[in-house]
Every structure is written in structure tokens, then in C-alpha cells.
Coordinates of C-alpha atoms in Angstrom, one line a residue:
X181 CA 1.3 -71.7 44.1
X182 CA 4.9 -70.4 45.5
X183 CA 5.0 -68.3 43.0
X184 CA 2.1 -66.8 42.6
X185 CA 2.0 -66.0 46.5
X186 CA 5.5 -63.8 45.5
X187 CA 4.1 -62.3 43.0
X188 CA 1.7 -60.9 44.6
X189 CA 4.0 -60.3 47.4
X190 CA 6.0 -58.0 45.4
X191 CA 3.2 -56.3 43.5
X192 CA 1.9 -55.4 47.3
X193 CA 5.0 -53.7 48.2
X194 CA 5.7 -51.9 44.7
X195 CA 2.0 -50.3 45.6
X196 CA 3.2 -49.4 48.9
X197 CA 6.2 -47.9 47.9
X198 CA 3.9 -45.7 44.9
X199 CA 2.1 -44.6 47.9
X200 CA 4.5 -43.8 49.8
X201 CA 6.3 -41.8 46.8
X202 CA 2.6 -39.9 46.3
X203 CA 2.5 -39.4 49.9
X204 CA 5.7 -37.6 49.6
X205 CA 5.2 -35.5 46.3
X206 CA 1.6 -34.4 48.0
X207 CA 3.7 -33.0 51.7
X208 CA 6.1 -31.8 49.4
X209 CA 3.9 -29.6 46.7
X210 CA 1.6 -28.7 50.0
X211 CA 4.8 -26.8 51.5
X212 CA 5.9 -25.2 48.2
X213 CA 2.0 -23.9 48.0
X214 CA 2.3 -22.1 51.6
X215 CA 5.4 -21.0 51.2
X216 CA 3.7 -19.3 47.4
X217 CA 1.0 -18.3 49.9
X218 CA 3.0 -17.0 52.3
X219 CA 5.3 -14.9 50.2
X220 CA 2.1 -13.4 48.1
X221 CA 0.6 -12.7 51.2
X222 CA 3.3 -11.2 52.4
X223 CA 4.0 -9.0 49.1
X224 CA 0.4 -8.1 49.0
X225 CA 0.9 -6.6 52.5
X226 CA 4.0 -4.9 51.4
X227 CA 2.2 -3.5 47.9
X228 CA -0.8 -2.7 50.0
X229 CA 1.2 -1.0 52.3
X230 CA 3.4 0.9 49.8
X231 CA 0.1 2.1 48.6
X232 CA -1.2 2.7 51.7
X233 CA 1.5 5.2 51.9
X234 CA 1.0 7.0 48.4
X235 CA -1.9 7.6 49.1
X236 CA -1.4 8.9 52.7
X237 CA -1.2 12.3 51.7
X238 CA -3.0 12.6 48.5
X239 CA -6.6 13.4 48.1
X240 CA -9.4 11.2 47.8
X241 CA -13.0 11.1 47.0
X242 CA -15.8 8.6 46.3
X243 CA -17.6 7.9 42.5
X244 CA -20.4 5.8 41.4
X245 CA -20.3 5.4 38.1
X246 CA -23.0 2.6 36.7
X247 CA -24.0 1.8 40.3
X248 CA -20.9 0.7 41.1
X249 CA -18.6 2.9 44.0
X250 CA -15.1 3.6 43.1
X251 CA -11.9 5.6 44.9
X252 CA -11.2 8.3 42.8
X253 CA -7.3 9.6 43.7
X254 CA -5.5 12.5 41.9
X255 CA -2.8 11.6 40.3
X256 CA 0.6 12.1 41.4
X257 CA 2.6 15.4 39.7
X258 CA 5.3 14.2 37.4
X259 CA 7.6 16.7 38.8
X260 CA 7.3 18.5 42.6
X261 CA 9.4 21.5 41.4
X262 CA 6.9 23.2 39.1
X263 CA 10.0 25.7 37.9
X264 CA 11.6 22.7 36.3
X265 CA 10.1 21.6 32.8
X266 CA 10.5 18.0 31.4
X267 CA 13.3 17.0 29.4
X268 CA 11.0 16.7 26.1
X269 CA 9.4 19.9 26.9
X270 CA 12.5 21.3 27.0
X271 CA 13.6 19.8 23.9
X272 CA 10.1 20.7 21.9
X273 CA 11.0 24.3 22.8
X274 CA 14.5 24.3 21.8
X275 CA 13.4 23.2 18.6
X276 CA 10.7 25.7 18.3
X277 CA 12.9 28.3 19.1
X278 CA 15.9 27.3 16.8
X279 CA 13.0 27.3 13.9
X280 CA 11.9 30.7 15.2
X281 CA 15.4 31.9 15.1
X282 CA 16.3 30.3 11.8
X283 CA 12.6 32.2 9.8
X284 CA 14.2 35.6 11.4
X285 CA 17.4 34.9 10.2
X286 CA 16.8 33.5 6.8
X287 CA 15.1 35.6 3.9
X288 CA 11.6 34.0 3.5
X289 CA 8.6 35.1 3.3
X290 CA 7.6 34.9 7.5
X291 CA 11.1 37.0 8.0
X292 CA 9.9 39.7 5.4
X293 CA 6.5 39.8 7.5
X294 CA 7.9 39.9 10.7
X295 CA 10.4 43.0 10.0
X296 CA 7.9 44.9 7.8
X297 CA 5.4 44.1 10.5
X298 CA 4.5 47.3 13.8
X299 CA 4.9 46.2 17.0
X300 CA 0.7 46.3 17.2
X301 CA 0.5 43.9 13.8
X302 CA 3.7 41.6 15.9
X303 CA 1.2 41.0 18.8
X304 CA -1.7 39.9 16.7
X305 CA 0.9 37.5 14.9
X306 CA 1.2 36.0 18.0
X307 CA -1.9 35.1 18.8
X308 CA -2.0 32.6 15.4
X309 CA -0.1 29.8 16.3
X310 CA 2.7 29.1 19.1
X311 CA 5.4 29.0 16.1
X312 CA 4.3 32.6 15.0
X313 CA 3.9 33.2 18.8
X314 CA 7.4 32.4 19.4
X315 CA 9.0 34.5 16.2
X316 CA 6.9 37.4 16.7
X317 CA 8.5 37.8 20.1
X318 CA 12.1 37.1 19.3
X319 CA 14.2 39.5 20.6
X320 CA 15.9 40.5 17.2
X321 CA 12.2 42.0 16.5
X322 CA 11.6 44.2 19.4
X323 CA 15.0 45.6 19.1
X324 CA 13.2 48.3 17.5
X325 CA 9.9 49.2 18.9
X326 CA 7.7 51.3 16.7
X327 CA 4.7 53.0 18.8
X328 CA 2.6 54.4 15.6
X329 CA -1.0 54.6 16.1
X330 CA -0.6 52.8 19.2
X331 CA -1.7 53.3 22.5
X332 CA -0.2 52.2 25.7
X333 CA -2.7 51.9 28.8
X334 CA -0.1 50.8 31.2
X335 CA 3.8 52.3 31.4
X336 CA 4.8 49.5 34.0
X337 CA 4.2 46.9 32.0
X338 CA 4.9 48.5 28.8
X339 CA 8.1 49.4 30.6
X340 CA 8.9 45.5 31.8
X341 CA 8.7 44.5 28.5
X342 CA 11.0 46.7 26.8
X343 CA 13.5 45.8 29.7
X344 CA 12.8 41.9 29.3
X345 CA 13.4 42.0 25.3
X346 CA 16.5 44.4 26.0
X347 CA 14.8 46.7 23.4
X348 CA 17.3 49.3 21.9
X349 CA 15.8 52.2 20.0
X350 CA 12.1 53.7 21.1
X351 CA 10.3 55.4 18.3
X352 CA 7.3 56.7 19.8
X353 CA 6.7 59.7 16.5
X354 CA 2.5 59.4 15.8
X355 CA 1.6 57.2 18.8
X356 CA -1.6 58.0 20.1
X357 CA -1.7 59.9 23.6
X358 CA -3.8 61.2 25.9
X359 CA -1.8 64.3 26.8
X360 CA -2.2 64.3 30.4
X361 CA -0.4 65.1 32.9
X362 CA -0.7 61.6 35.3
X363 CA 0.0 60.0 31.4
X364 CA 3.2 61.8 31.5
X365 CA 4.3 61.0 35.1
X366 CA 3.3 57.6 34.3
X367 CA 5.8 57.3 31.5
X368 CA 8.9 59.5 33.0
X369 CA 8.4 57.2 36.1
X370 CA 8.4 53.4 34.3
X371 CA 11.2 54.4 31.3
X372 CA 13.7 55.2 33.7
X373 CA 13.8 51.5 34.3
X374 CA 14.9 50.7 31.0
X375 CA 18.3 50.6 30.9
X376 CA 18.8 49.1 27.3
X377 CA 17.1 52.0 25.6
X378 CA 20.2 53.8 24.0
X379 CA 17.5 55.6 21.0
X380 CA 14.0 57.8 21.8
X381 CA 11.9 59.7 19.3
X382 CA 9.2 61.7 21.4
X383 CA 6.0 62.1 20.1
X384 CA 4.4 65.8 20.9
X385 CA 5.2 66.3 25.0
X386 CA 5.8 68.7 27.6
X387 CA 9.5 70.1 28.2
X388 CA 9.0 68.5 31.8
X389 CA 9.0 65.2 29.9
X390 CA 12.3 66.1 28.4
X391 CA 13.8 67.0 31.6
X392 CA 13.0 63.8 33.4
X393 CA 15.0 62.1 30.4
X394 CA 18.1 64.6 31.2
X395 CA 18.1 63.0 34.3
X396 CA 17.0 59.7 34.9
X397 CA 17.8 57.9 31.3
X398 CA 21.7 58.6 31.3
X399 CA 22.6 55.9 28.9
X400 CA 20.7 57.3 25.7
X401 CA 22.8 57.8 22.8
X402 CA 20.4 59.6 20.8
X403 CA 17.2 62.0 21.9
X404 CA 14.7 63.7 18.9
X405 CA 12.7 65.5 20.6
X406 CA 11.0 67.8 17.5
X407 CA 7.4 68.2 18.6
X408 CA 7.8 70.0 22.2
X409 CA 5.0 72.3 23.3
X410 CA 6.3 75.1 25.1
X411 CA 4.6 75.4 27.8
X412 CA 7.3 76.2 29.8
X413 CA 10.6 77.1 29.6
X414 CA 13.2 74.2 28.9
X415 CA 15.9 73.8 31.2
X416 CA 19.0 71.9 30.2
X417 CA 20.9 72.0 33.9
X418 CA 21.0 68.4 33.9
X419 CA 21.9 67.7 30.3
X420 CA 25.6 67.2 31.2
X421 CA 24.4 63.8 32.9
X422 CA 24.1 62.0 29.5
X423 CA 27.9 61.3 29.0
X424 CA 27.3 59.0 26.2
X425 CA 25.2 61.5 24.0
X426 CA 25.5 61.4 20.0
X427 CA 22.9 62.8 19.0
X428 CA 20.5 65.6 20.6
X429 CA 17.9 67.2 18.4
X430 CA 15.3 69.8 20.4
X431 CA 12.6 71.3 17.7
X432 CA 9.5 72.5 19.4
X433 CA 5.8 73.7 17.9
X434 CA 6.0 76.9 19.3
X435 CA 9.1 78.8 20.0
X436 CA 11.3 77.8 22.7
X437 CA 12.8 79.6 25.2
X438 CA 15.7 78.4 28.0
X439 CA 15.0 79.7 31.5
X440 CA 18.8 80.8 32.5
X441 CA 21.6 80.3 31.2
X442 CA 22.8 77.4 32.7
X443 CA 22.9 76.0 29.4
X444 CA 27.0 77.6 29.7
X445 CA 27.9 74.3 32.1
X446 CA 27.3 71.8 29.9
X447 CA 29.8 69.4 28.6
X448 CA 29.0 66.8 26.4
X449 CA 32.1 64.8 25.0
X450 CA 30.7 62.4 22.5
X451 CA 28.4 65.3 20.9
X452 CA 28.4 64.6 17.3
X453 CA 24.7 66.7 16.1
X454 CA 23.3 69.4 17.9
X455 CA 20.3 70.9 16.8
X456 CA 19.0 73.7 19.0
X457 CA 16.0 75.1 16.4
X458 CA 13.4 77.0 17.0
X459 CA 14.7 78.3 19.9
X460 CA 14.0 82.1 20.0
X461 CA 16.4 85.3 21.1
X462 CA 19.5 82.9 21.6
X463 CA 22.6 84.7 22.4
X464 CA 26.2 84.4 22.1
X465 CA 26.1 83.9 25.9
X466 CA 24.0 81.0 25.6
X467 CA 26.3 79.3 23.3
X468 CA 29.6 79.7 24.9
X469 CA 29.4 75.9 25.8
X470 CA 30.0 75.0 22.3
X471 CA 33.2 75.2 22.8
X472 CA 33.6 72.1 24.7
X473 CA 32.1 70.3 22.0
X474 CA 35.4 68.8 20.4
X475 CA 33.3 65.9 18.5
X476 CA 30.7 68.0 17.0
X477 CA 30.4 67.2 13.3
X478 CA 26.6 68.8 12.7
X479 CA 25.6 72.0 14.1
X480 CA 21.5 73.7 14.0
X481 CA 21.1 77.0 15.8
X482 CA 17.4 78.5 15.8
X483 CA 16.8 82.5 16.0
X484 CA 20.3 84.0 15.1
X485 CA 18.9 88.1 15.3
X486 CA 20.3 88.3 18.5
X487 CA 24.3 86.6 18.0
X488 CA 26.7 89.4 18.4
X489 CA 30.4 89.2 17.2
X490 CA 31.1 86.6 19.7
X491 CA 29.6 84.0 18.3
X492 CA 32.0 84.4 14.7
X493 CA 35.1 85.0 16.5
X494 CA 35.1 83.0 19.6
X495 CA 32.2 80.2 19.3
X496 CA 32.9 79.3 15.4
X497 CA 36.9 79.2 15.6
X498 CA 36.9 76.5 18.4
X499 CA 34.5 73.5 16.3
X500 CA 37.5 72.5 14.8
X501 CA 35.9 69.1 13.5
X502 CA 32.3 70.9 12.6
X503 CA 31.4 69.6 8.9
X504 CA 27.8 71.0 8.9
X505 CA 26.3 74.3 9.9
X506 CA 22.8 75.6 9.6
X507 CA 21.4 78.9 11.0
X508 CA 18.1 80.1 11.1
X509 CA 16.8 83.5 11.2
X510 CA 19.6 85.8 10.2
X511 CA 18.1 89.1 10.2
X512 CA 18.8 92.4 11.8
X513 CA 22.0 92.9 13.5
X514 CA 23.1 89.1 12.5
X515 CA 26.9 89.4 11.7
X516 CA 26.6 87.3 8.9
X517 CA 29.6 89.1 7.1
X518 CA 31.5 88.0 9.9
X519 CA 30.4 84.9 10.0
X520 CA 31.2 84.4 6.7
X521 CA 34.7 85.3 6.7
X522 CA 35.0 82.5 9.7
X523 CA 33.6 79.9 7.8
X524 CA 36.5 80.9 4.7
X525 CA 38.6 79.3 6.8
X526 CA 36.8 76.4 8.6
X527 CA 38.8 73.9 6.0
X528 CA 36.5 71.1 7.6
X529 CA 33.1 72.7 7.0
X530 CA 31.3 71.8 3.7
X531 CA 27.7 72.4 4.2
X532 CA 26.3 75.5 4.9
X533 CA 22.7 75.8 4.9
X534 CA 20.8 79.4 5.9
X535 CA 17.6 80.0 6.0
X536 CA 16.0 83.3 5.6
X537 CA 19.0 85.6 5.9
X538 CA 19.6 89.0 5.0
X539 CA 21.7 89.1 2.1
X540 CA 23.1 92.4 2.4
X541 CA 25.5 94.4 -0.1
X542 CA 29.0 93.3 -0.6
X543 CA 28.1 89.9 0.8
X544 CA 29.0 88.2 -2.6
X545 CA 32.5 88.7 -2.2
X546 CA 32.8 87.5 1.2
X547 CA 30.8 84.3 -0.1
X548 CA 33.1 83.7 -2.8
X549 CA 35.8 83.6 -0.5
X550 CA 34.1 80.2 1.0
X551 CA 35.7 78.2 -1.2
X552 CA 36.1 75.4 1.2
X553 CA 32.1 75.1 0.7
X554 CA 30.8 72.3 -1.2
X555 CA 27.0 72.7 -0.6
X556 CA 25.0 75.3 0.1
X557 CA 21.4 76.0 0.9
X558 CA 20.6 79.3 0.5
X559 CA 17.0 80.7 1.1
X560 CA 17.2 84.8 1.2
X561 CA 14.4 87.1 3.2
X562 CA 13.8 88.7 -0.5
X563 CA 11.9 91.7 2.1
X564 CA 13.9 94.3 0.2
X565 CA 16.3 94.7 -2.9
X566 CA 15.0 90.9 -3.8
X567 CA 17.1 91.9 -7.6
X568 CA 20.5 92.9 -5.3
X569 CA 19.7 89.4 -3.5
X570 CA 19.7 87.2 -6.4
X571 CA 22.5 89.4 -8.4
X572 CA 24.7 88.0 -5.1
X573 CA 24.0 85.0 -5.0
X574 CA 24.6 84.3 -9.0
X575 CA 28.2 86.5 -8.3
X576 CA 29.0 84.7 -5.1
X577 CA 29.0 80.8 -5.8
X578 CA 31.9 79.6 -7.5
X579 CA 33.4 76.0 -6.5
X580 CA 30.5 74.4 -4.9
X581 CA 29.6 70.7 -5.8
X582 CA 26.0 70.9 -4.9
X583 CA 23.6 74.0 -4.5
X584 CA 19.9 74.5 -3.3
X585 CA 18.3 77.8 -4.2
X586 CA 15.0 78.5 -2.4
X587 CA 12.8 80.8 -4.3
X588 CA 9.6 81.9 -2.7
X589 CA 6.3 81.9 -4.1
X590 CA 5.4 85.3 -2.5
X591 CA 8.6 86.3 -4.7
X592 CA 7.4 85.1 -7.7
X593 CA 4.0 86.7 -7.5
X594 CA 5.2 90.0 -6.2
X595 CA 7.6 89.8 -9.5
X596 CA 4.4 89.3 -12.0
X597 CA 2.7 92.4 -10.4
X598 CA 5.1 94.4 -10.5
X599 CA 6.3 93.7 -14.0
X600 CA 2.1 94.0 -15.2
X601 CA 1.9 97.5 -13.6
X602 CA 4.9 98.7 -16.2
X603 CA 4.2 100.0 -19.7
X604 CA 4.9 96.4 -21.9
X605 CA 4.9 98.6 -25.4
X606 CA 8.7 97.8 -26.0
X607 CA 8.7 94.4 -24.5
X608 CA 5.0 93.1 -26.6
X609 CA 6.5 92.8 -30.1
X610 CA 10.1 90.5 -28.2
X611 CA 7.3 88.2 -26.1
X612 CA 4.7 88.0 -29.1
X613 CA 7.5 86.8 -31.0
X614 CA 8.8 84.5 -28.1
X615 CA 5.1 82.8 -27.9
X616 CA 4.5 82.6 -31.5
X617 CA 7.6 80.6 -31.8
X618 CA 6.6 78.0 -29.3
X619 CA 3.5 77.7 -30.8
X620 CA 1.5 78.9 -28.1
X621 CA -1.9 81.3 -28.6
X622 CA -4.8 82.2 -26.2
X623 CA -5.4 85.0 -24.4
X624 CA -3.5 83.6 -21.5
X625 CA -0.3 84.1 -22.9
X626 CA 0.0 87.1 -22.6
X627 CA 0.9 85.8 -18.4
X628 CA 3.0 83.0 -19.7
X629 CA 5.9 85.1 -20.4
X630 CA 6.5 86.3 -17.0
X631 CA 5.4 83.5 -14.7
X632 CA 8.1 81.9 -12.9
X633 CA 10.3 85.0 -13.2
X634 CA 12.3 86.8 -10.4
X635 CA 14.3 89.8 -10.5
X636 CA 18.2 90.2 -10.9
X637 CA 20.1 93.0 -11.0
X638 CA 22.3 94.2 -13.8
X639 CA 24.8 93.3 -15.1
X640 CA 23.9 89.4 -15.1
X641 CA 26.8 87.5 -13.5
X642 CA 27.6 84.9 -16.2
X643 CA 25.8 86.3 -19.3
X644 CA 27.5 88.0 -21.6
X645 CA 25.0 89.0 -24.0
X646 CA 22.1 90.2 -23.1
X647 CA 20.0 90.5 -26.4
X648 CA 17.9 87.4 -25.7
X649 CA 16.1 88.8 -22.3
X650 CA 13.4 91.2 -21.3
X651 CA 14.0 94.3 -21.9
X652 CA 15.8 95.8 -18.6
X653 CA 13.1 97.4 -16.6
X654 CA 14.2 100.9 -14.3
X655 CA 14.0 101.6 -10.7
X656 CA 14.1 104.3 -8.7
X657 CA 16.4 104.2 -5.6
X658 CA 15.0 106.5 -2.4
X659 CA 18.4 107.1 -1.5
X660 CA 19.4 108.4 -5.1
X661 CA 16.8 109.1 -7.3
X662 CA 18.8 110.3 -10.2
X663 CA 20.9 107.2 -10.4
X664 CA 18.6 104.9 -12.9
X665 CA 19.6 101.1 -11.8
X666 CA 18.2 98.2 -14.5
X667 CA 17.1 94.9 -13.3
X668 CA 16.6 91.8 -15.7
X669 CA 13.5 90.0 -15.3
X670 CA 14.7 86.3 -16.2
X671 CA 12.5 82.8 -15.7
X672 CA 13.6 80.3 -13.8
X673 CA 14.6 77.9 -16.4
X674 CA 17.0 80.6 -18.1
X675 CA 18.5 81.0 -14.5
X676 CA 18.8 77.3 -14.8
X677 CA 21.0 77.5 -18.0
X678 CA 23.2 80.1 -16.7
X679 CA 24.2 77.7 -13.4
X680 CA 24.8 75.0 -15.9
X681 CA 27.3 77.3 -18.3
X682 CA 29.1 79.0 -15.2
X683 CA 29.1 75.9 -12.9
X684 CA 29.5 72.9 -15.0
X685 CA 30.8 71.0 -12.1
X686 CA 27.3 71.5 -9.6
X687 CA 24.4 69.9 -9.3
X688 CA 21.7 72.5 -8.7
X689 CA 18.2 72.6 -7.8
X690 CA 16.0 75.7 -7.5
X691 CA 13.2 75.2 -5.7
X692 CA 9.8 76.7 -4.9
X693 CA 8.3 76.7 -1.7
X694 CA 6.2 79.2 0.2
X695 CA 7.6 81.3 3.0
X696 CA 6.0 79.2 5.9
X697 CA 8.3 76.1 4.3
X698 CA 11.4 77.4 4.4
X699 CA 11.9 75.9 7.9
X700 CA 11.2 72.5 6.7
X701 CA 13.9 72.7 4.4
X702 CA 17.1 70.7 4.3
X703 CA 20.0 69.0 2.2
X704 CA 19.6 65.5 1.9
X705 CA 22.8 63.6 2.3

């Protein structure tokens, strides 16, 4: 019974102390519980307060959606300063662009579009895609902006964006205008801003337009300006602004004139071509300032009727580096002799280009002494003694490498008239002989012979015998009717053959071209 009784003794208190233990372990995990309770608590108030904050300033409104109300708030911007881009924007557009840059650069087949493309064919590439968008308006693109059969509704902009894409040359030849006056002020008032243009090629405009450029766009390097209406007179007073002038060409649709002569002031270092054409009842007055053209390389004068001595003796001497000369209009009192003999000894000077000039007597010899000439272009008036024009010209070229020989249509039918009027009994059995031995029959043969034919007065510089020709055909001279000169009738393509025996050396071209052409006539280089 003793021990039993401590048994259970012992078994009482190992229950008490379990108790006691779970008693503990209760008190214990009860604390750690408020002390989790506590802390969430206390974080909830901190997160609710945090957000409490957010969403102080930023806009809220109320939503049901499926019965049930919720707090709709606009989400926060990524980035406050809206100027600044993300970093993988940034780095999407940089890769973009280097792609852009690389089609432009490379030959493909997007490059050969882009460069062949207008700038009205770029800006509907740019609509395709944002890759296309972002080649079309690279800035190696609009360098060059071509205006053809485009039309520009406002200058500002127009402006601003030649500016932004630091465009260079401005070709604005066929754009579609309206002509009018607020047009133009538009336009002189917004291009002035553009101070990367160094290039311009007007389209048809008012000299008012030109003189706004004078003064307001002094960098430009090169103005064409060949479709002027003269309205006005041009005035060039402010001409001398553009210091860093290349390259002036002034070509109007009407004929020019200058309204003083305060052309005489102007001094342009860098000149290097001046073309002055169409410009009517110039005088050597007018062109005294050529002589502070020490660059000048390329030279085109208009009307030359009015140039007294002046101009061969004080102008022509001074253009000491002057490589190209063309005049226009040399009839009347034109010193061409004397200008002539100046250009013998020009040693620089190898072009020489004159359009519709009197060819007067004795002027062979004077041309021969040119030998410094290596091409010519040579269109005669052919108004009188067209046979002592073209026996000149054959007797005056010697050493030239290249020669163009206008011939005139008017020429060549005055030439068949005149030689149809003459008795053809002595010359039938020579051209039926000619025909039958090129096989050719008809009744329109009998033309054949003559066409293409101009006259050429005897003897033939570089023929010596004559047996295979027309036969020579008489004239009567007012001034001495007894005295019987003979003039050869010759084609084209004999003419041809005697240039290529006497001047095996030159590359010759005759050409035909009607009288209103002869202005539009030029060497090509």
C-alpha cells in the first residue's frame, strides 16, 4: 500500500508540473501573438498611411462594375519630367536610328529609294512605318531639297524645317506657285531665316524677290536665278553683301534692264561664274566692276551692241584667270575685231562661245591669231554675205581641239531658194549623175541635191580641187557690179569632210537649230 500511495504521489505532481509547463507555453505564445498583432497593426497603419498619402494629391473617382463599388485612381506617371524619355525608349530609338542611318549609308535597295525619291514622295514614305519614318527624315536626305511640282502653303514652317534639317542646296526650278505678291513676301520674309542654305535655284519670280536675297541671305554660295520676269528693273546695289559668292547666274524671260549704274561698286572676291544674259543695252560703263573680279574663271554677257572699245582694252585685259567667255548679241558697232585681238593673248582663255555675231571682213585673220583657243562656238547672224561668213570661219580655225558650228535653218532654206531660182542647165547632167549613182529616183530628187546646203565663198579654204562640187554660181556685188564673185554651194556632210582633212586633231559638230535657239545653246564640258 506504501507504494502505491507514492506512486500516485509522484504521478500527481508530474501532472502538475505538465500543467504548469502548458500554462507557460499558453502565456508565452499569447504574448508573441500581440506582439504579431501589434506590429501588423501597426504596419497596416503605416501602409495605410503611406497610401493615404499617394493618394493625397491624385485623383479619384467611384465605379460599379457588377454591382459592386470600387475606387478608381489614376495611375501614378513613371516620370514627372515629361522632357526626359525612359532609358529603353531611349535605347529603342538609338537603335532605330543607327538602322536608319546604316539603310542610307549602305547600297540597298531602301537607300536607292530614298535618294532617287522628291522631297513630296520622302513625306509619303514616312507615313509607312516609323522605320521608313525615321530614314525618310534623315538629315543626309534633305540636304538637298527638291521643290518640283510641289507646293508650299506655309513659308514659316516650310522655312523651320529647312533650318531644323540644316538643309544645304534649295532647288525650287518647276515648283508650283501662286505668283502673288503676299506669296512672295511670304517667302523673302521666312528664307532669311535659314542660315544653312549655301545653294538656291528660283523658279519664275519677280526681281524684288531677287533683291531680298542680295540682302538678307548673305551666306549663299551660289544663286540661279534664270526665269526672272521683268517687271521692273533689277537693282544689284546690295549684291556686294554676299562675300562668299561662287556662283551668280541672272537669265530673265524678258529682257533685263539695271536701273543705275550702281552695278560699278560691286566687289565680289570669291566670283568664279558670272552670267549676266539677257540683259539688254549693257555698256562698258556698266561693266567696269569686272575688274575686281580676280577669281573669275567663267564669264556670260547678254546684249554686246552697245560695248565700246573699253570693254576690249580695259575690262578684258584685267580677268587675268578668266578660262571661259561667251557674248551674246554682237552686232552693230560691237568691236569684235578688237576683242578678238585681246582674247590672242588671254593665254588662260580656252572657250570662246558667240552667239549671233557679225562676222565681218578680215575677221578670219584676226581669229586665226587665237591660237590659245581650244573650243569655240560659233553661231554667225548669216543677215548678209552668209558665203563671206562661212568662207571665214572655214579660213579662220586652225588649232582648236573642239568646235561647234551653228547653222540655221532659215540659212538652209534661204540657200535652196535661191539656188532653184538659178538656171540648173549646166549643173542637171553633174546632179543626175550624182543621184543615179546613189541609186536614188523619184521626182523628189531633183531637191535632194541641194538640201542641207549653205553657201561659201570661193576659193574653198582646204579644198584643193574643186571638180567634184556644184558648179560655182555668180553674184553680183551692189558696190561693184563688174567684179563677178563665185560662191560654192557645198552640203553639210562635204563641209564635214573638209574639217576632218584640215583639222584632224578636232572634234567638230555642225549643228542645226532655228534662229530662236541659238540662245539656248552651249558647250557642254
Amino acid at each position: 500500500h506504501e507504494s502505491s500511495a507514492a506512486n500516485s504521489t509522484d504521478q500527481s505532481k508530474n501532472l502538475k508540473n505538465v500543467k504548469n509547463n502548458h500554462s507557460e507555453k499558453s502565456i508565452e505564445t499569447q504574448k508573441v501573438s500581440n506582439k504579431r498583432k501589434n506590429d501588423n497593426s501597426k504596419d497596416f497603419e503605416i501602409h495605410k498611411e503611406k497610401k493615404v498619402e499617394n493618394t493625397k494629391y491624385i485623383p479619384q473617382s467611384l465605379a460599379v462594375i457588377k454591382g459592386k463599388k470600387y475606387v478608381v485612381i489614376k495611375r501614378p506617371t513613371v516620370h514627372q519630367n515629361f522632357k526626359k524619355k525612359p532609358q529603353d525608349v531611349i535605347k529603342k530609338n538609338k537603335g532605330a536610328k543607327s538602322i536608319a542611318k546604316e539603310i542610307i549609308s549602305t547600297n540597298s535597295t531602301s537607300s536607292s529609294i530614298t535618294t532617287a525619291s522628291a522631297t513630296a514622295e520622302l513625306l509619303c514614305c514616312a507615313r509607312v512605318c516609323r522605320l521608313w519614318s525615321l530614314v525618310s527624315n534623315h538629315k543626309l536626305l534633305w540636304r538637298t531639297v527638291r521643290m518640283k511640282n510641289s507646293y508650299v502653303g506655309n513659308w514659316k514652317g516650310f522655312a523651320n524645317a529647312l533650318q531644323s534639317n540644316s538643309t544645304v542646296h534649295l532647288d525650287m526650278r518647276k515648283m508650283i506657285t501662286t505668283n502673288s505678291d503676299k506669296m512672295w513676301l511670304d517667302f523673302s520674309n521666312n528664307i532669311s531665316c535659314v542660315q544653312s542654305l549655301e545653294n538656291i535655284d528660283m523658279c519664275r519670280c519677280p526681281t524684288n524677290v531677287i533683291e531680298n536675297l542680295f540682302e538678307n541671305n548673305k551666306n549663299l554660295k551660289v544663286l540661279n536665278a534664270c526665269s526672272i520676269s521683268a517687271n521692273k528693273g533689277l537693282c544689284l546695289k546690295n549684291l556686294s553683301n554676299m562675300e562668299n559668292l561662287v556662283e551668280l547666274r541672272l537669265r530673265g524671260i524678258e529682257p533685263l534692264t539695271l536701273k543705275s549704274n550702281e552695278l560699278g561698286c560691286t566687289t565680289l572676291p570669291n566670283l568664279v561664274q558670272l552670267s549676266l544674259t539677257t540683259f539688254a543695252n549693257l555698256t562698258s560703263e556698266d561693266l567696269t566692276f569686272l575688274k575686281h573680279l580676280t577669281k573669275l574663271v567663267s564669264l556670260e554677257l547678254g546684249d554686246c551692241s552697245l560695248l565700246s572699245s573699253k570693254f576690249p582694252k580695259d575690262i578684258l585685259p584685267s580677268l587675268k584667270t578668266l578660262k571661259r567667255l561667251r557674248l551674246e548679241n554682237g552686232k552693230d558697232d560691237c568691236p569684235t575685231e578688237e576683242i578678238l585681238e585681246t582674247i590672242s593673248t588671254m593665254t588662260n582663255l580656252t572657250q570662246l562661245e558667240l552667239i549671233n555675231f557679225d562676222l565681218k571682213a578680215y575677221l578670219d585673220k584676226k581669229l586665226a591669231l587665237c591660237q590659245n583657243l581650244k573650243r569655240l562656238l560659233l553661231i554667225p547672224t548669216y543677215q548678209q554675205q552668209s558665203a563671206t561668213t562661212n568662207h571665214i570661219i572655214l579660213n579662220g580655225i586652225l588649232k582648236l581641239t573642239s568646235l561647234e558650228w551653228v547653222v540655221t535653218i532659215e540659212l538652209i532654206r534661204v540657200t535652196a531658194l535661191y539656188v532653184v531660182q538659178y538656171d540648173e542647165g549646166s549643173r542637171t547632167s553633174k546632179s543626175q549623175k550624182r543621184k543615179s549613182s546613189t541609186g536614188s529616183t523619184g521626182s523628189s530628187n531633183s531637191k535632194d541635191g541641194y538640201d542641207e546646203c549653205i553657201p561659201i565663198l570661193k576659193p574653198i579654204p582646204g579644198v584643193v580641187s574643186e571638180e567634184e562640187y556644184f558648179d560655182p554660181i555668180p553674184l553680183l556685188q551692189p558696190n561693184n557690179p563688174d567684179v563677178m564673185p563665185q560662191i560654192e554651194i557645198l552640203p553639210l556632210e562635204k563641209i564635214k569632210n573638209i574639217l576632218h582633212t584640215g583639222l584632224p586633231a578636232t572634234n567638230f559638230n555642225i549643228i542645226k537649230t532655228p534662229y530662236a535657239n541659238t540662245w539656248k545653246q552651249n558647250l557642254i564640258d
